[in-house]
Amino acid sequence: MTKAASAAAKDLAAAGVTGVQVSWADNNGIPRSRIVPIAGLADAANRGIGVTSLFAVFDTHDAITYGHTGLATPSGDVRLIPVIERLRRLAGQPALAWAPGRQVAADGTPWPYCQRTVLQAQVDQAAKQGFELKAGYELEFAIAPLGSTDIASSPGHPGPAYSPHALVELDGFIAALLHDFAANGLRIGQLHAEYGLAQIELSLAATDPVSAADDQLLARQTIHAAAHAHGLRVSFAPIVSPEAAGNGWHLHTSIWRRGRNLLAGAGEPGPEGAAYLAGLLRDLPALTAVTAPSVPSTLRLRPGYFASAYAFWGVENREAPLRYVPGSALLGADHANVELKPSDASANPYLALAAVLAAGLAGIEEGLVPPEPIADDPGTWSEGDRTTRGVARLPATPGEQDAALLASPRVAGVLGEELLGAFRAVRSSDANWAEERSVDEIVSAHLWRY
Ligand code: GLU
Ligand code: MG
C-alpha cells in the first residue's frame, strides 16, 4: 500500500496538489476530516493519522458526551488510514486530494467504532452467503446566498419546483456541479429544482455499498465547494424550515445473487426480492433510528410531504417509506430497486447501509413474505383504518427511535455492542439538547452541520 500511496502522492504533487483531506462520517452523519501534506500521504497510508477515540461520542453540536462506558475519559487515540484505492483530486478544490478514512486501533487492530469497517464486514458476510447489494443515494439540498443564516428569508432559487427557470440564476453553480462530479469520479443520474424551498436534487449512480457511502461523503464535499465558489451555501439538513418539505437522502438498493437482481419481476419483486423487502419492512422502525436518526429527522418524517411517516410499502408510492421501483421493458428488469425514504444526511452512510443490508438479508434467510402493497397515503386514513391494515407510525421521537433500535436484534446487532453504546449515547445527548428548545431553534441549529 505504501508503494501505491507514494506513487499516487508523486503524481498528485506534480499536478499541484499540496494536501490530502482524509474524511469520515461520525455517528451524527457529520463529515470530519484531517488534512495531511501530500508528502505525508505514504506515511499516513502506512501508519495512519492520530485522532481522538472520542469522535465516536461527539454529538451533533460538537459536545463530547462521555456518556458511553467504553469512551468515558479524555484518554485514547486511534489511527485514521486513508483508503488509497479511493484517492482522487478534488476538482473544486484543486490544491487538495480526497480519500475516505477508516479507523483502526493504535496497534493497527480493528476498532469496533469504525463505521466503514462495520459496513465492510456486513458486505463480506453477504458475499459469503452469495449476495451482493447495490446502492445509490439521491441527495436533496437547499441553497442560499453565501452568508445567509437561513433558507426561508433568503432562498437561493425562487422556484417553481422542477422549473428550468428556477435554475437560470444558478447556471454557473450547476455547470460546476456537473463538471466537478464527473471529474471527481461521481456519476449523476439527473439533477433538478426540487419541490422544497430553494431545493435542488441530484441522484448518484448505484454501486457497491462501501463505494456508495464513500461517494455520498465525496458528493457533499463536491457540492459544498462548488457552492462556495459561486457565492452560495447549501444546507443538507433534514429540515430547513418547519413548514417546508425536508431534504431526504433517499437510499435506493437492490439485492443480487450470481449477477441476478432479485428485485426484478413482472411489476413486483420475485420471491427472494419480496423477502428482502419484507425484511426491510419488519425492521423499518429500527432502521429509521439509524438512517434518519436525528431530532430534525423526526421533524421531517411527516405525512403529506413525500418523506414517509408510516411503516408500509407501495409500488411507486411516493408516501411510502419503502417505495418499490419496478423494472420495465423500457428500463430493463434490472432497474428494479427499493427506495428507502426515511433516510437523510444526519445518518452515517456506512451504518445506514450496513443496517439495511442486515435487515434485508435476514428477510431473505427467513423467507419473509411482505403484506399487500399500499397505493394510498395512510396519513389520510383514520387511526382505526391504519390499525386494521397494520400500518403503524414510524418512531416519532428520539425515545421511540431508541426503543425501536433496541427491539431489533438484527439492526442493533450490526452495530455491535461498543458502537451501539456510543451511538445511543450520542442520540441521547442530542435529545437532551433538544428538550428545552423550540422547533425553530432546533431547525436553525442543524442547518449548516452536514
Ligand atoms: N423532500 C422529500 C423528503 O423529505 C422527498 C420528495 C421526493 O423526492 O419524493 O424526503
Ligand atoms: Mg426528491
Short mmCIF file of C-alpha atoms and ligand atoms in Angstrom, two decimals:
data_model
loop_
_atom_site.label_atom_id
_atom_site.label_comp_id
_atom_site.label_asym_id
_atom_site.label_seq_id
_atom_site.Cartn_x
_atom_site.Cartn_y
_atom_site.Cartn_z
CA MET A 1 0.00 0.00 0.00
CA THR A 2 2.83 2.39 0.85
CA LYS A 3 4.17 1.91 -2.67
CA ALA A 4 0.81 2.78 -4.26
CA ALA A 5 0.46 5.74 -1.91
CA SER A 6 3.97 7.01 -2.73
CA ALA A 7 3.32 6.73 -6.46
CA ALA A 8 -0.06 8.48 -6.15
CA ALA A 9 1.45 11.22 -3.98
CA LYS A 10 4.18 11.84 -6.54
CA ASP A 11 1.67 12.21 -9.38
CA LEU A 12 -0.62 14.43 -7.35
CA ALA A 13 2.24 16.65 -6.18
CA ALA A 14 3.43 17.03 -9.78
CA ALA A 15 -0.10 18.14 -10.68
CA GLY A 16 -0.04 20.83 -7.97
CA VAL A 17 -1.84 19.04 -5.15
CA THR A 18 -0.46 20.08 -1.77
CA GLY A 19 -2.58 18.10 0.68
CA VAL A 20 -4.98 15.20 1.12
CA GLN A 21 -8.20 15.54 3.03
CA VAL A 22 -8.98 12.26 4.78
CA SER A 23 -12.67 12.15 5.62
CA TRP A 24 -15.05 10.00 7.58
CA ALA A 25 -18.55 10.48 8.94
CA ASP A 26 -19.32 10.43 12.64
CA ASN A 27 -22.37 8.97 14.36
CA ASN A 28 -24.35 12.13 13.53
CA GLY A 29 -23.64 11.85 9.82
CA ILE A 30 -21.33 14.84 10.14
CA PRO A 31 -18.22 14.54 7.98
CA ARG A 32 -14.99 15.04 9.93
CA SER A 33 -11.53 15.17 8.41
CA ARG A 34 -7.80 15.62 8.71
CA ILE A 35 -5.59 17.12 6.02
CA VAL A 36 -2.09 15.72 5.57
CA PRO A 37 0.53 17.37 3.36
CA ILE A 38 0.96 15.42 0.15
CA ALA A 39 4.47 14.43 1.25
CA GLY A 40 2.94 12.72 4.28
CA LEU A 41 0.46 10.58 2.35
CA ALA A 42 2.54 7.40 2.20
CA ASP A 43 3.22 7.54 5.93
CA ALA A 44 -0.46 8.17 6.64
CA ALA A 45 -1.43 5.20 4.47
CA ASN A 46 1.05 3.06 6.34
CA ARG A 47 0.70 4.18 9.95
CA GLY A 48 -2.46 6.28 9.95
CA ILE A 49 -3.10 9.74 11.31
CA GLY A 50 -3.71 10.10 15.06
CA VAL A 51 -7.25 11.15 16.01
CA THR A 52 -9.05 11.00 19.33
CA SER A 53 -11.15 7.95 20.03
CA LEU A 54 -13.81 10.36 21.29
CA PHE A 55 -15.12 11.16 17.81
CA ALA A 56 -17.40 8.17 18.34
CA VAL A 57 -19.13 10.09 21.14
CA PHE A 58 -19.25 13.57 19.60
CA ASP A 59 -22.85 14.70 19.41
CA THR A 60 -24.34 16.83 16.63
CA HIS A 61 -23.36 20.04 18.42
CA ASP A 62 -19.70 19.07 18.86
CA ALA A 63 -20.16 18.25 22.52
CA ILE A 64 -18.28 15.18 23.67
CA THR A 65 -20.78 13.12 25.59
CA TYR A 66 -18.53 10.83 27.68
CA GLY A 67 -21.83 9.01 28.05
CA HIS A 68 -20.68 5.57 26.95
CA THR A 69 -18.60 3.42 29.26
CA GLY A 70 -16.04 2.42 26.64
CA LEU A 71 -15.28 6.09 25.85
CA ALA A 72 -15.86 7.92 29.09
CA THR A 73 -12.48 9.59 29.59
CA PRO A 74 -10.42 12.04 27.52
CA SER A 75 -7.68 9.42 27.08
CA GLY A 76 -7.30 7.40 23.91
CA ASP A 77 -6.19 7.71 20.33
CA VAL A 78 -6.93 5.79 17.15
CA ARG A 79 -5.39 5.87 13.70
CA LEU A 80 -7.18 7.21 10.65
CA ILE A 81 -5.99 5.47 7.48
CA PRO A 82 -6.68 6.98 4.06
CA VAL A 83 -8.14 4.44 1.64
CA ILE A 84 -5.73 4.85 -1.25
CA GLU A 85 -7.90 2.98 -3.80
CA ARG A 86 -10.47 5.76 -3.41
CA LEU A 87 -7.99 8.67 -3.52
CA ARG A 88 -8.80 11.39 -6.02
CA ARG A 89 -8.10 15.03 -6.65
CA LEU A 90 -10.91 17.43 -5.77
CA ALA A 91 -11.87 19.27 -8.94
CA GLY A 92 -13.44 22.12 -6.98
CA GLN A 93 -10.52 22.43 -4.53
CA PRO A 94 -7.61 21.66 -6.84
CA ALA A 95 -4.91 22.02 -4.18
CA LEU A 96 -6.47 19.11 -2.36
CA ALA A 97 -6.97 15.43 -2.98
CA TRP A 98 -9.58 13.46 -1.04
CA ALA A 99 -9.76 9.97 0.41
CA PRO A 100 -12.20 8.31 2.75
CA GLY A 101 -10.66 7.20 6.01
CA ARG A 102 -11.03 4.04 8.03
CA GLN A 103 -10.18 3.91 11.69
CA VAL A 104 -8.08 1.27 13.40
CA ALA A 105 -6.81 0.93 16.98
CA ALA A 106 -3.38 2.40 17.74
CA ASP A 107 -1.80 -1.05 17.29
CA GLY A 108 -3.43 -1.49 13.89
CA THR A 109 -6.07 -3.98 15.03
CA PRO A 110 -9.75 -3.40 14.14
CA TRP A 111 -11.52 -0.69 16.12
CA PRO A 112 -15.14 -1.56 16.83
CA TYR A 113 -16.32 2.06 16.41
CA CYS A 114 -15.21 2.35 12.76
CA GLN A 115 -18.44 2.64 10.77
CA ARG A 116 -16.75 1.95 7.43
CA THR A 117 -15.32 -1.30 8.81
CA VAL A 118 -18.76 -2.29 10.11
CA LEU A 119 -20.20 -1.89 6.62
CA GLN A 120 -17.30 -3.74 5.01
CA ALA A 121 -17.85 -6.66 7.41
CA GLN A 122 -21.54 -6.75 6.54
CA VAL A 123 -20.76 -6.70 2.81
CA ASP A 124 -18.21 -9.53 3.25
CA GLN A 125 -20.73 -11.55 5.21
CA ALA A 126 -23.35 -11.07 2.48
CA ALA A 127 -20.81 -12.10 -0.17
CA LYS A 128 -20.10 -15.30 1.75
CA GLN A 129 -23.82 -16.08 1.54
CA GLY A 130 -23.72 -15.29 -2.19
CA PHE A 131 -25.45 -11.89 -2.05
CA GLU A 132 -24.41 -8.53 -3.34
CA LEU A 133 -26.08 -5.22 -2.58
CA LYS A 134 -26.11 -2.28 -4.98
CA ALA A 135 -26.87 1.13 -3.56
CA GLY A 136 -27.18 4.71 -4.64
CA TYR A 137 -28.15 7.89 -2.81
CA GLU A 138 -30.45 10.62 -4.01
CA LEU A 139 -29.47 13.92 -2.41
CA GLU A 140 -31.81 16.84 -1.77
CA PHE A 141 -30.43 20.13 -0.50
CA ALA A 142 -31.45 23.73 -0.09
CA ILE A 143 -29.45 26.60 -1.44
CA ALA A 144 -28.93 30.16 -0.23
CA PRO A 145 -26.54 33.03 -0.92
CA LEU A 146 -23.24 32.80 0.95
CA GLY A 147 -23.55 34.49 4.33
CA SER A 148 -27.26 33.65 4.71
CA THR A 149 -28.23 32.48 8.13
CA ASP A 150 -31.35 30.66 6.99
CA ILE A 151 -33.10 29.46 3.85
CA ALA A 152 -36.60 30.84 4.37
CA SER A 153 -35.56 34.51 4.35
CA SER A 154 -33.01 34.14 1.55
CA PRO A 155 -33.89 31.25 -0.75
CA GLY A 156 -31.19 30.59 -3.34
CA HIS A 157 -33.68 29.98 -6.13
CA PRO A 158 -37.24 31.21 -6.46
CA GLY A 159 -38.83 28.02 -7.83
CA PRO A 160 -41.23 26.97 -9.26
CA ALA A 161 -40.45 23.38 -8.42
CA TYR A 162 -39.00 21.38 -11.33
CA SER A 163 -38.80 24.60 -13.36
CA PRO A 164 -35.84 25.20 -15.66
CA HIS A 165 -36.24 28.90 -14.92
CA ALA A 166 -35.56 28.31 -11.23
CA LEU A 167 -32.04 27.25 -12.09
CA VAL A 168 -31.12 30.01 -14.55
CA GLU A 169 -29.59 32.22 -11.90
CA LEU A 170 -27.63 29.24 -10.63
CA ASP A 171 -26.22 28.42 -14.05
CA GLY A 172 -22.56 28.71 -13.02
CA PHE A 173 -23.11 26.57 -9.95
CA ILE A 174 -24.96 23.89 -11.90
CA ALA A 175 -22.26 23.80 -14.55
CA ALA A 176 -19.62 23.44 -11.82
CA LEU A 177 -21.57 20.62 -10.19
CA LEU A 178 -21.81 18.69 -13.45
CA HIS A 179 -18.14 19.26 -14.17
CA ASP A 180 -16.83 18.54 -10.69
CA PHE A 181 -18.93 15.44 -10.13
CA ALA A 182 -17.63 13.94 -13.35
CA ALA A 183 -14.04 14.99 -12.59
CA ASN A 184 -14.27 13.55 -9.06
CA GLY A 185 -15.45 10.23 -10.48
CA LEU A 186 -19.07 10.55 -9.31
CA ARG A 187 -21.82 9.67 -11.74
CA ILE A 188 -25.03 11.69 -11.53
CA GLY A 189 -28.27 10.27 -12.90
CA GLN A 190 -30.05 13.62 -13.03
CA LEU A 191 -30.38 16.98 -11.34
CA HIS A 192 -33.36 19.32 -10.95
CA ALA A 193 -35.02 22.09 -8.96
CA GLU A 194 -36.88 20.01 -6.37
CA TYR A 195 -40.22 20.57 -4.66
CA GLY A 196 -38.91 22.14 -1.42
CA LEU A 197 -37.86 25.66 -0.59
CA ALA A 198 -34.82 26.61 -2.75
CA GLN A 199 -34.26 22.90 -3.13
CA ILE A 200 -32.14 21.01 -5.63
CA GLU A 201 -31.89 17.26 -6.05
CA LEU A 202 -29.32 15.08 -7.68
CA SER A 203 -29.05 11.32 -7.76
CA LEU A 204 -25.88 9.27 -7.62
CA ALA A 205 -25.45 6.12 -9.68
CA ALA A 206 -25.78 2.80 -7.84
CA THR A 207 -22.60 0.95 -6.89
CA ASP A 208 -21.31 -1.39 -4.18
CA PRO A 209 -22.30 -0.29 -0.64
CA VAL A 210 -18.91 0.90 0.63
CA SER A 211 -18.34 2.94 -2.52
CA ALA A 212 -21.89 4.30 -2.30
CA ALA A 213 -21.19 5.59 1.22
CA ASP A 214 -17.77 6.94 0.18
CA ASP A 215 -19.42 8.62 -2.81
CA GLN A 216 -22.05 10.20 -0.58
CA LEU A 217 -19.31 11.85 1.51
CA LEU A 218 -17.39 12.97 -1.56
CA ALA A 219 -20.61 14.34 -3.09
CA ARG A 220 -21.14 16.53 -0.02
CA GLN A 221 -17.63 17.94 -0.27
CA THR A 222 -18.04 18.49 -4.02
CA ILE A 223 -21.35 20.33 -3.58
CA HIS A 224 -20.09 22.49 -0.70
CA ALA A 225 -17.01 23.52 -2.68
CA ALA A 226 -18.93 24.30 -5.88
CA ALA A 227 -21.49 26.31 -3.92
CA HIS A 228 -18.82 28.31 -2.13
CA ALA A 229 -17.03 29.07 -5.39
CA HIS A 230 -20.28 30.52 -6.73
CA GLY A 231 -21.17 32.66 -3.74
CA LEU A 232 -23.65 30.16 -2.35
CA ARG A 233 -24.04 27.90 0.63
CA VAL A 234 -26.04 24.71 0.88
CA SER A 235 -27.98 23.07 3.65
CA PHE A 236 -28.16 19.29 3.74
CA ALA A 237 -30.16 19.36 6.99
CA PRO A 238 -33.20 17.04 7.13
CA ILE A 239 -35.43 20.05 7.53
CA VAL A 240 -34.68 23.67 6.63
CA SER A 241 -37.89 25.35 7.70
CA PRO A 242 -40.69 23.92 9.87
CA GLU A 243 -43.29 24.31 7.10
CA ALA A 244 -41.26 23.37 4.01
CA ALA A 245 -40.59 19.92 2.54
CA GLY A 246 -37.43 18.47 4.04
CA ASN A 247 -34.22 17.21 2.50
CA GLY A 248 -34.49 13.46 2.03
CA TRP A 249 -31.40 11.46 1.15
CA HIS A 250 -33.34 8.54 -0.23
CA LEU A 251 -31.42 5.32 -0.38
CA HIS A 252 -32.03 3.09 -3.41
CA THR A 253 -30.91 -0.50 -3.03
CA SER A 254 -31.18 -3.75 -4.94
CA ILE A 255 -30.06 -7.20 -3.84
CA TRP A 256 -28.31 -9.50 -6.29
CA ARG A 257 -27.17 -13.12 -6.46
CA ARG A 258 -24.95 -14.52 -9.18
CA GLY A 259 -25.49 -11.45 -11.33
CA ARG A 260 -29.27 -11.58 -10.97
CA ASN A 261 -31.28 -8.72 -9.46
CA LEU A 262 -33.66 -10.44 -7.04
CA LEU A 263 -35.96 -7.43 -7.04
CA ALA A 264 -36.62 -7.80 -10.76
CA GLY A 265 -40.02 -9.21 -11.65
CA ALA A 266 -43.18 -8.55 -13.59
CA GLY A 267 -44.29 -5.37 -11.80
CA GLU A 268 -43.49 -6.88 -8.43
CA PRO A 269 -40.36 -8.43 -6.95
CA GLY A 270 -39.65 -12.14 -7.26
CA PRO A 271 -39.98 -14.21 -4.03
CA GLU A 272 -36.49 -13.55 -2.70
CA GLY A 273 -36.64 -9.87 -3.60
CA ALA A 274 -40.00 -9.72 -1.84
CA ALA A 275 -38.39 -11.35 1.21
CA TYR A 276 -35.65 -8.69 1.14
CA LEU A 277 -38.34 -6.02 1.05
CA ALA A 278 -40.24 -7.75 3.86
CA GLY A 279 -37.03 -7.79 5.90
CA LEU A 280 -36.69 -4.03 5.48
CA LEU A 281 -40.35 -3.55 6.38
CA ARG A 282 -40.09 -5.69 9.52
CA ASP A 283 -37.12 -3.67 10.77
CA LEU A 284 -38.25 -0.30 9.46
CA PRO A 285 -38.65 1.33 12.91
CA ALA A 286 -35.14 0.24 13.91
CA LEU A 287 -33.71 1.12 10.51
CA THR A 288 -35.17 4.60 10.79
CA ALA A 289 -33.30 5.01 14.08
CA VAL A 290 -30.09 4.60 12.07
CA THR A 291 -30.99 6.04 8.65
CA ALA A 292 -32.89 9.11 9.91
CA PRO A 293 -31.55 9.31 13.45
CA SER A 294 -31.51 12.97 14.43
CA VAL A 295 -34.02 15.23 16.12
CA PRO A 296 -34.57 17.09 12.81
CA SER A 297 -35.12 13.70 11.13
CA THR A 298 -38.13 13.14 13.37
CA LEU A 299 -39.46 16.57 12.34
CA ARG A 300 -39.04 15.71 8.67
CA LEU A 301 -40.96 12.43 8.77
CA ARG A 302 -44.50 13.80 8.46
CA PRO A 303 -47.39 12.61 6.31
CA GLY A 304 -48.12 14.53 3.12
CA TYR A 305 -44.54 15.56 2.31
CA PHE A 306 -43.36 12.50 0.35
CA ALA A 307 -40.95 11.99 3.23
CA SER A 308 -42.77 8.96 4.76
CA ALA A 309 -44.37 8.78 8.19
CA TYR A 310 -45.99 5.32 8.43
CA ALA A 311 -44.47 1.87 8.10
CA PHE A 312 -45.69 0.24 4.87
CA TRP A 313 -44.57 -0.40 1.34
CA GLY A 314 -46.01 0.50 -2.04
CA VAL A 315 -45.27 0.23 -5.73
CA GLU A 316 -44.08 3.65 -6.91
CA ASN A 317 -45.92 5.11 -3.90
CA ARG A 318 -44.13 8.35 -3.01
CA GLU A 319 -45.56 8.46 0.50
CA ALA A 320 -44.21 5.01 1.26
CA PRO A 321 -41.03 4.66 3.34
CA LEU A 322 -40.32 1.66 1.11
CA ARG A 323 -41.11 2.51 -2.47
CA TYR A 324 -40.68 -0.43 -4.79
CA VAL A 325 -39.46 0.77 -8.17
CA PRO A 326 -40.09 -1.99 -10.73
CA GLY A 327 -38.11 -2.58 -13.87
CA SER A 328 -39.89 -2.38 -17.21
CA ALA A 329 -39.49 -3.27 -20.85
CA LEU A 330 -38.09 0.20 -21.42
CA LEU A 331 -35.86 0.41 -18.34
CA GLY A 332 -34.80 -3.21 -18.22
CA ALA A 333 -35.68 -5.66 -15.46
CA ASP A 334 -32.50 -4.80 -13.54
CA HIS A 335 -33.71 -1.28 -12.94
CA ALA A 336 -35.83 -2.70 -10.10
CA ASN A 337 -34.90 -1.40 -6.65
CA VAL A 338 -36.35 -0.33 -3.32
CA GLU A 339 -36.18 3.28 -2.24
CA LEU A 340 -35.88 3.91 1.49
CA LYS A 341 -37.33 7.35 2.18
CA PRO A 342 -36.68 7.78 5.91
CA SER A 343 -33.02 8.42 5.20
CA ASP A 344 -31.18 11.73 5.43
CA ALA A 345 -27.85 13.49 5.84
CA SER A 346 -27.83 13.05 9.61
CA ALA A 347 -27.28 9.31 9.13
CA ASN A 348 -23.82 7.86 8.96
CA PRO A 349 -23.98 6.46 5.40
CA TYR A 350 -21.87 3.40 6.24
CA LEU A 351 -24.04 2.45 9.20
CA ALA A 352 -27.22 3.15 7.23
CA LEU A 353 -26.16 0.72 4.51
CA ALA A 354 -24.93 -1.89 6.99
CA ALA A 355 -28.29 -1.81 8.78
CA VAL A 356 -30.27 -2.01 5.52
CA LEU A 357 -28.21 -4.93 4.28
CA ALA A 358 -28.59 -6.85 7.57
CA ALA A 359 -32.35 -6.28 7.75
CA GLY A 360 -32.89 -7.24 4.11
CA LEU A 361 -30.71 -10.35 4.22
CA ALA A 362 -32.46 -11.55 7.37
CA GLY A 363 -35.70 -11.22 5.45
CA ILE A 364 -34.34 -13.49 2.70
CA GLU A 365 -32.88 -16.01 5.16
CA GLU A 366 -36.20 -16.30 6.96
CA GLY A 367 -38.24 -16.33 3.76
CA LEU A 368 -40.43 -13.44 4.92
CA VAL A 369 -43.45 -12.57 2.82
CA PRO A 370 -44.49 -8.91 2.64
CA PRO A 371 -48.11 -7.85 3.07
CA GLU A 372 -50.00 -6.45 0.07
CA PRO A 373 -48.56 -3.14 -1.18
CA ILE A 374 -50.50 0.02 -0.38
CA ALA A 375 -51.25 2.54 -3.11
CA ASP A 376 -52.76 5.31 -0.92
CA ASP A 377 -51.35 7.64 1.68
CA PRO A 378 -52.26 6.05 5.04
CA GLY A 379 -51.74 9.51 6.53
CA THR A 380 -55.17 10.35 5.11
CA TRP A 381 -56.83 7.32 6.74
CA SER A 382 -58.46 7.18 10.15
CA GLU A 383 -56.46 5.78 13.03
CA GLY A 384 -58.87 2.82 13.03
CA ASP A 385 -58.20 2.05 9.35
CA ARG A 386 -54.48 2.20 9.93
CA THR A 387 -54.77 -0.22 12.84
CA THR A 388 -56.92 -2.62 10.80
CA ARG A 389 -54.39 -2.57 7.97
CA GLY A 390 -51.45 -2.96 10.39
CA VAL A 391 -49.88 0.36 9.45
CA ALA A 392 -48.03 1.93 12.38
CA ARG A 393 -46.43 5.35 12.72
CA LEU A 394 -42.65 5.34 12.33
CA PRO A 395 -40.86 6.28 15.57
CA ALA A 396 -41.55 9.98 16.02
CA THR A 397 -39.30 10.88 18.95
CA PRO A 398 -35.71 10.06 19.95
CA GLY A 399 -37.11 7.88 22.76
CA GLU A 400 -39.25 5.87 20.33
CA GLN A 401 -36.30 5.52 17.96
CA ASP A 402 -34.09 4.23 20.75
CA ALA A 403 -36.68 1.67 21.81
CA ALA A 404 -37.12 0.53 18.19
CA LEU A 405 -33.37 0.14 17.75
CA LEU A 406 -33.06 -1.98 20.88
CA ALA A 407 -36.04 -4.08 19.82
CA SER A 408 -34.31 -5.27 16.64
CA PRO A 409 -31.56 -7.80 17.31
CA ARG A 410 -30.65 -7.55 13.66
CA VAL A 411 -30.13 -3.79 13.41
CA ALA A 412 -28.69 -3.39 16.92
CA GLY A 413 -26.52 -6.44 16.23
CA VAL A 414 -24.96 -4.90 13.12
CA LEU A 415 -23.56 -2.03 15.14
CA GLY A 416 -22.12 -4.36 17.76
CA GLU A 417 -22.12 -3.71 21.48
CA GLU A 418 -19.49 -0.94 21.59
CA LEU A 419 -20.67 1.09 18.63
CA LEU A 420 -24.30 0.66 19.68
CA GLY A 421 -23.39 2.07 23.10
CA ALA A 422 -21.62 5.09 21.60
CA PHE A 423 -24.39 5.66 19.06
CA ARG A 424 -27.07 5.62 21.76
CA ALA A 425 -25.06 7.95 23.99
CA VAL A 426 -24.84 10.44 21.16
CA ARG A 427 -28.55 10.20 20.34
CA SER A 428 -29.41 10.70 23.97
CA SER A 429 -27.12 13.75 24.20
CA ASP A 430 -28.84 15.24 21.12
CA ALA A 431 -32.26 14.51 22.61
CA ASN A 432 -31.32 16.25 25.88
CA TRP A 433 -30.03 19.22 23.93
CA ALA A 434 -33.34 19.49 22.07
CA GLU A 435 -35.53 19.00 25.13
CA GLU A 436 -35.90 22.65 26.11
CA ARG A 437 -35.63 24.11 22.61
CA SER A 438 -38.32 25.23 20.17
CA VAL A 439 -38.72 23.71 16.71
CA ASP A 440 -37.32 26.91 15.17
CA GLU A 441 -34.22 26.72 17.35
CA ILE A 442 -33.73 23.05 16.51
CA VAL A 443 -34.11 23.64 12.77
CA SER A 444 -31.75 26.58 12.79
CA ALA A 445 -29.04 24.87 14.88
CA HIS A 446 -28.82 21.98 12.40
CA LEU A 447 -28.96 23.93 9.14
CA TRP A 448 -25.25 24.04 8.40
CA ARG A 449 -23.99 20.99 10.27
CA TYR A 450 -23.81 18.45 7.46
N1 GLU B 1 -38.40 16.10 0.00
C1 GLU B 1 -39.00 14.84 0.29
C2 GLU B 1 -38.35 14.21 1.50
O1 GLU B 1 -38.22 14.85 2.50
C3 GLU B 1 -38.92 13.90 -0.90
C4 GLU B 1 -39.62 14.34 -2.15
C5 GLU B 1 -39.46 13.30 -3.24
O2 GLU B 1 -38.44 13.32 -3.90
O3 GLU B 1 -40.30 12.41 -3.35
O4 GLU B 1 -37.98 13.09 1.50
MG MG B 2 -36.79 14.22 -4.36
#
